[in-house]
Amino acid sequence: IRVASPTRALCYDFVANKMPEIVGEKPSVLDLGCGNGNYAQHLKIALNFRHYQGYDIKESPEWPKYRSDEIEFGTATLGVDEIDVGDATCVFSQSVLEHVRYDAEVFGLLRSKSPKTIRHVHCVPTPESHVEHRYHGYRRYGPGELTRLLDHPGLSNIRIYALGNSATREMYWHQRHKPKRFASRSERKRYLYLYDQ
């Protein structure tokens, strides 16, 4: 977390402090786009899950390090392949949906042998992140993109949380020793003060 961008740090914090009340006690987690699998450890500490199933487009050489009786990994192409949710009670993704060409299809391709309710938590980048990351993935999520993504008949009780603001963007550039130029010192102090709060 010391090398993470401020927005990614806020996502870690959201998982640790807000996600438990969203997904309930001892959830079974389906992690879409799990990468090298290191988020399994953070989710275990934050949620005390009973089972974790991570999927990514290709197998990571790091997976054996994290595998256990309660942590499994598999490969799937999100937005293309059907994924059996199994006993999952929670679906999670961190900065993944913007890399899926048919992102809205991800929800429609989740399969279950019987009807069930599953809580979802997905962290996605806002339009402003384009300034930092340029053409990283297919899209950024403004109001229109979020509406399109969430316009699925199976989704309900949707809540959107904004993580980060101009202060987190300022801290991102400060980390890279390229602080942005502000109109005045007082404006810069105001942003840093807000971040400190």
mmCIF file of C-alpha atoms in Angstrom, residues 1-179:
data_model
loop_
_atom_site.group_PDB
_atom_site.id
_atom_site.type_symbol
_atom_site.label_atom_id
_atom_site.label_comp_id
_atom_site.label_asym_id
_atom_site.label_seq_id
_atom_site.Cartn_x
_atom_site.Cartn_y
_atom_site.Cartn_z
ATOM 1 C CA ILE A 1 0.000 0.000 0.000
ATOM 2 C CA ARG A 2 2.992 2.322 0.438
ATOM 3 C CA VAL A 3 3.578 2.331 -3.316
ATOM 4 C CA ALA A 4 -0.091 2.338 -4.320
ATOM 5 C CA SER A 5 -1.701 5.395 -5.837
ATOM 6 C CA PRO A 6 -3.835 7.352 -3.344
ATOM 7 C CA THR A 7 -7.013 6.167 -5.077
ATOM 8 C CA ARG A 8 -5.871 2.532 -4.870
ATOM 9 C CA ALA A 9 -5.091 3.115 -1.188
ATOM 10 C CA LEU A 10 -8.652 4.377 -0.740
ATOM 11 C CA CYS A 11 -9.924 1.183 -2.416
ATOM 12 C CA TYR A 12 -7.906 -0.900 0.048
ATOM 13 C CA ASP A 13 -9.412 1.171 2.843
ATOM 14 C CA PHE A 14 -12.937 0.739 1.432
ATOM 15 C CA VAL A 15 -12.469 -3.032 1.321
ATOM 16 C CA ALA A 16 -11.218 -3.070 4.912
ATOM 17 C CA ASN A 17 -13.757 -0.701 6.443
ATOM 18 C CA LYS A 18 -16.903 -0.634 4.310
ATOM 19 C CA MET A 19 -17.040 -3.921 2.418
ATOM 20 C CA PRO A 20 -17.657 -6.115 5.505
ATOM 21 C CA GLU A 21 -20.997 -4.394 6.185
ATOM 22 C CA ILE A 22 -21.962 -4.746 2.493
ATOM 23 C CA VAL A 23 -21.182 -8.461 2.081
ATOM 24 C CA GLY A 24 -21.889 -9.739 5.595
ATOM 25 C CA GLU A 25 -19.998 -12.131 7.842
ATOM 26 C CA LYS A 26 -17.767 -14.886 6.446
ATOM 27 C CA PRO A 27 -18.734 -14.457 2.778
ATOM 28 C CA SER A 28 -17.712 -16.726 -0.049
ATOM 29 C CA VAL A 29 -15.894 -14.439 -2.516
ATOM 30 C CA LEU A 30 -15.711 -14.612 -6.307
ATOM 31 C CA ASP A 31 -12.878 -12.276 -7.423
ATOM 32 C CA LEU A 32 -13.049 -11.332 -11.107
ATOM 33 C CA GLY A 33 -9.704 -10.345 -12.584
ATOM 34 C CA CYS A 34 -7.684 -11.494 -9.598
ATOM 35 C CA GLY A 35 -4.288 -10.913 -11.268
ATOM 36 C CA ASN A 36 -1.448 -12.473 -9.314
ATOM 37 C CA GLY A 37 -3.772 -13.360 -6.416
ATOM 38 C CA ASN A 38 -2.393 -11.030 -3.755
ATOM 39 C CA TYR A 39 -5.807 -9.449 -3.119
ATOM 40 C CA ALA A 40 -6.919 -12.803 -1.696
ATOM 41 C CA GLN A 41 -4.781 -12.056 1.364
ATOM 42 C CA HIS A 42 -6.238 -8.571 1.830
ATOM 43 C CA LEU A 43 -9.796 -9.886 1.409
ATOM 44 C CA LYS A 44 -9.107 -12.693 3.895
ATOM 45 C CA ILE A 45 -7.963 -10.217 6.546
ATOM 46 C CA ALA A 46 -10.769 -7.739 5.824
ATOM 47 C CA LEU A 47 -13.674 -10.161 5.369
ATOM 48 C CA ASN A 48 -12.605 -13.411 7.031
ATOM 49 C CA PHE A 49 -14.107 -15.210 4.032
ATOM 50 C CA ARG A 50 -14.928 -18.902 4.185
ATOM 51 C CA HIS A 51 -13.986 -19.455 0.529
ATOM 52 C CA TYR A 52 -12.301 -17.479 -2.259
ATOM 53 C CA GLN A 53 -12.363 -18.203 -5.983
ATOM 54 C CA GLY A 54 -10.252 -15.912 -8.166
ATOM 55 C CA TYR A 55 -10.444 -15.774 -11.959
ATOM 56 C CA ASP A 56 -8.118 -14.089 -14.417
ATOM 57 C CA ILE A 57 -7.571 -14.266 -18.167
ATOM 58 C CA LYS A 58 -4.343 -16.240 -17.702
ATOM 59 C CA GLU A 59 -2.725 -18.228 -14.941
ATOM 60 C CA SER A 60 -0.263 -16.351 -12.755
ATOM 61 C CA PRO A 61 2.997 -17.921 -11.562
ATOM 62 C CA GLU A 62 2.165 -16.388 -8.156
ATOM 63 C CA TRP A 63 -1.033 -18.441 -7.639
ATOM 64 C CA PRO A 64 0.646 -21.486 -6.009
ATOM 65 C CA LYS A 65 2.004 -19.173 -3.309
ATOM 66 C CA TYR A 66 -1.537 -18.119 -2.304
ATOM 67 C CA ARG A 67 -3.473 -21.364 -2.887
ATOM 68 C CA SER A 68 -4.912 -23.150 0.140
ATOM 69 C CA ASP A 69 -7.954 -25.214 1.118
ATOM 70 C CA GLU A 70 -10.053 -22.043 1.061
ATOM 71 C CA ILE A 71 -8.341 -20.162 -1.798
ATOM 72 C CA GLU A 72 -8.661 -21.328 -5.412
ATOM 73 C CA PHE A 73 -7.857 -19.819 -8.801
ATOM 74 C CA GLY A 74 -9.016 -20.409 -12.368
ATOM 75 C CA THR A 75 -8.881 -18.857 -15.820
ATOM 76 C CA ALA A 76 -11.730 -17.180 -17.713
ATOM 77 C CA THR A 77 -12.164 -14.377 -20.219
ATOM 78 C CA LEU A 78 -14.508 -11.887 -18.583
ATOM 79 C CA GLY A 79 -17.396 -10.775 -20.757
ATOM 80 C CA VAL A 80 -16.983 -13.857 -22.971
ATOM 81 C CA ASP A 81 -16.915 -16.972 -20.768
ATOM 82 C CA GLU A 82 -19.686 -18.159 -18.492
ATOM 83 C CA ILE A 83 -18.589 -18.370 -14.855
ATOM 84 C CA ASP A 84 -20.306 -20.641 -12.340
ATOM 85 C CA VAL A 85 -20.627 -18.647 -9.114
ATOM 86 C CA GLY A 86 -20.750 -21.845 -7.066
ATOM 87 C CA ASP A 87 -21.293 -21.019 -3.393
ATOM 88 C CA ALA A 88 -20.260 -17.351 -3.803
ATOM 89 C CA THR A 89 -22.203 -14.783 -1.813
ATOM 90 C CA CYS A 90 -20.058 -11.858 -3.008
ATOM 91 C CA VAL A 91 -18.522 -10.829 -6.349
ATOM 92 C CA PHE A 92 -15.543 -8.466 -6.269
ATOM 93 C CA SER A 93 -13.331 -6.706 -8.802
ATOM 94 C CA GLN A 94 -10.625 -4.077 -8.466
ATOM 95 C CA SER A 95 -9.761 -1.991 -11.552
ATOM 96 C CA VAL A 96 -10.811 -4.789 -13.895
ATOM 97 C CA LEU A 97 -14.060 -3.919 -15.669
ATOM 98 C CA GLU A 98 -12.405 -1.141 -17.684
ATOM 99 C CA HIS A 99 -10.191 -3.848 -19.252
ATOM 100 C CA VAL A 100 -13.162 -5.969 -20.368
ATOM 101 C CA ARG A 101 -14.351 -5.155 -23.887
ATOM 102 C CA TYR A 102 -17.939 -6.243 -23.123
ATOM 103 C CA ASP A 103 -18.017 -5.198 -19.487
ATOM 104 C CA ALA A 104 -21.826 -5.293 -19.057
ATOM 105 C CA GLU A 105 -21.786 -8.921 -20.254
ATOM 106 C CA VAL A 106 -19.809 -9.904 -17.155
ATOM 107 C CA PHE A 107 -22.978 -9.804 -15.043
ATOM 108 C CA GLY A 108 -25.052 -11.711 -17.603
ATOM 109 C CA LEU A 109 -22.486 -14.506 -17.837
ATOM 110 C CA LEU A 110 -22.456 -15.339 -14.126
ATOM 111 C CA ARG A 111 -24.263 -18.665 -13.704
ATOM 112 C CA SER A 112 -25.837 -20.464 -10.774
ATOM 113 C CA LYS A 113 -27.596 -23.816 -10.562
ATOM 114 C CA SER A 114 -30.395 -22.196 -8.571
ATOM 115 C CA PRO A 115 -31.601 -18.594 -8.103
ATOM 116 C CA LYS A 116 -29.631 -16.686 -5.498
ATOM 117 C CA THR A 117 -28.824 -13.168 -4.352
ATOM 118 C CA ILE A 118 -25.180 -12.111 -4.531
ATOM 119 C CA ARG A 119 -23.662 -8.852 -3.303
ATOM 120 C CA HIS A 120 -21.242 -7.109 -5.679
ATOM 121 C CA VAL A 121 -18.413 -4.662 -4.985
ATOM 122 C CA HIS A 122 -16.587 -3.300 -8.046
ATOM 123 C CA CYS A 123 -13.958 -0.544 -7.991
ATOM 124 C CA VAL A 124 -13.791 1.282 -11.342
ATOM 125 C CA PRO A 125 -11.854 4.374 -12.532
ATOM 126 C CA THR A 126 -13.534 7.731 -13.094
ATOM 127 C CA PRO A 127 -13.084 9.868 -16.229
ATOM 128 C CA GLU A 128 -10.505 12.058 -14.451
ATOM 129 C CA SER A 129 -8.129 9.089 -14.122
ATOM 130 C CA HIS A 130 -7.509 9.361 -17.869
ATOM 131 C CA VAL A 131 -5.162 12.253 -17.070
ATOM 132 C CA GLU A 132 -2.940 9.941 -15.007
ATOM 133 C CA HIS A 133 -3.240 6.680 -16.899
ATOM 134 C CA ARG A 134 -4.132 7.690 -20.475
ATOM 135 C CA TYR A 135 -5.380 4.769 -22.601
ATOM 136 C CA HIS A 136 -5.225 2.111 -19.922
ATOM 137 C CA GLY A 137 -8.118 -0.237 -20.703
ATOM 138 C CA TYR A 138 -11.206 0.391 -22.844
ATOM 139 C CA ARG A 139 -12.964 3.110 -20.835
ATOM 140 C CA ARG A 140 -13.401 5.246 -17.747
ATOM 141 C CA TYR A 141 -16.706 5.368 -15.853
ATOM 142 C CA GLY A 142 -18.681 8.594 -15.800
ATOM 143 C CA PRO A 143 -22.462 8.784 -15.218
ATOM 144 C CA GLY A 144 -23.288 7.538 -18.729
ATOM 145 C CA GLU A 145 -20.911 4.575 -18.601
ATOM 146 C CA LEU A 146 -22.117 3.620 -15.114
ATOM 147 C CA THR A 147 -25.748 3.759 -16.243
ATOM 148 C CA ARG A 148 -24.976 1.540 -19.242
ATOM 149 C CA LEU A 149 -22.959 -0.906 -17.120
ATOM 150 C CA LEU A 150 -25.593 -1.193 -14.403
ATOM 151 C CA ASP A 151 -28.622 -1.369 -16.718
ATOM 152 C CA HIS A 152 -28.991 -5.121 -16.303
ATOM 153 C CA PRO A 153 -32.270 -6.796 -15.287
ATOM 154 C CA GLY A 154 -30.585 -8.834 -12.562
ATOM 155 C CA LEU A 155 -29.074 -5.869 -10.719
ATOM 156 C CA SER A 156 -30.864 -3.999 -7.936
ATOM 157 C CA ASN A 157 -30.207 -1.962 -4.780
ATOM 158 C CA ILE A 158 -27.220 -0.211 -6.379
ATOM 159 C CA ARG A 159 -25.051 2.213 -4.425
ATOM 160 C CA ILE A 160 -22.191 4.221 -5.886
ATOM 161 C CA TYR A 161 -19.373 5.555 -3.706
ATOM 162 C CA ALA A 162 -16.896 8.181 -4.925
ATOM 163 C CA LEU A 163 -13.380 7.398 -3.717
ATOM 164 C CA GLY A 164 -10.924 10.219 -4.170
ATOM 165 C CA ASN A 165 -11.065 13.798 -5.401
ATOM 166 C CA SER A 166 -8.732 16.538 -6.599
ATOM 167 C CA ALA A 167 -6.624 16.025 -3.475
ATOM 168 C CA THR A 168 -5.966 12.369 -4.235
ATOM 169 C CA ARG A 169 -4.971 13.318 -7.783
ATOM 170 C CA GLU A 170 -2.586 15.929 -6.365
ATOM 171 C CA MET A 171 -1.071 13.278 -4.082
ATOM 172 C CA TYR A 172 -0.677 10.920 -7.058
ATOM 173 C CA TRP A 173 1.457 13.474 -8.886
ATOM 174 C CA HIS A 174 3.308 14.368 -5.688
ATOM 175 C CA GLN A 175 4.274 10.664 -5.285
ATOM 176 C CA ARG A 176 5.832 10.768 -8.737
ATOM 177 C CA HIS A 177 7.717 13.979 -7.880
ATOM 178 C CA LYS A 178 5.706 15.879 -10.487
ATOM 179 C CA PRO A 179 3.346 18.061 -8.456
#
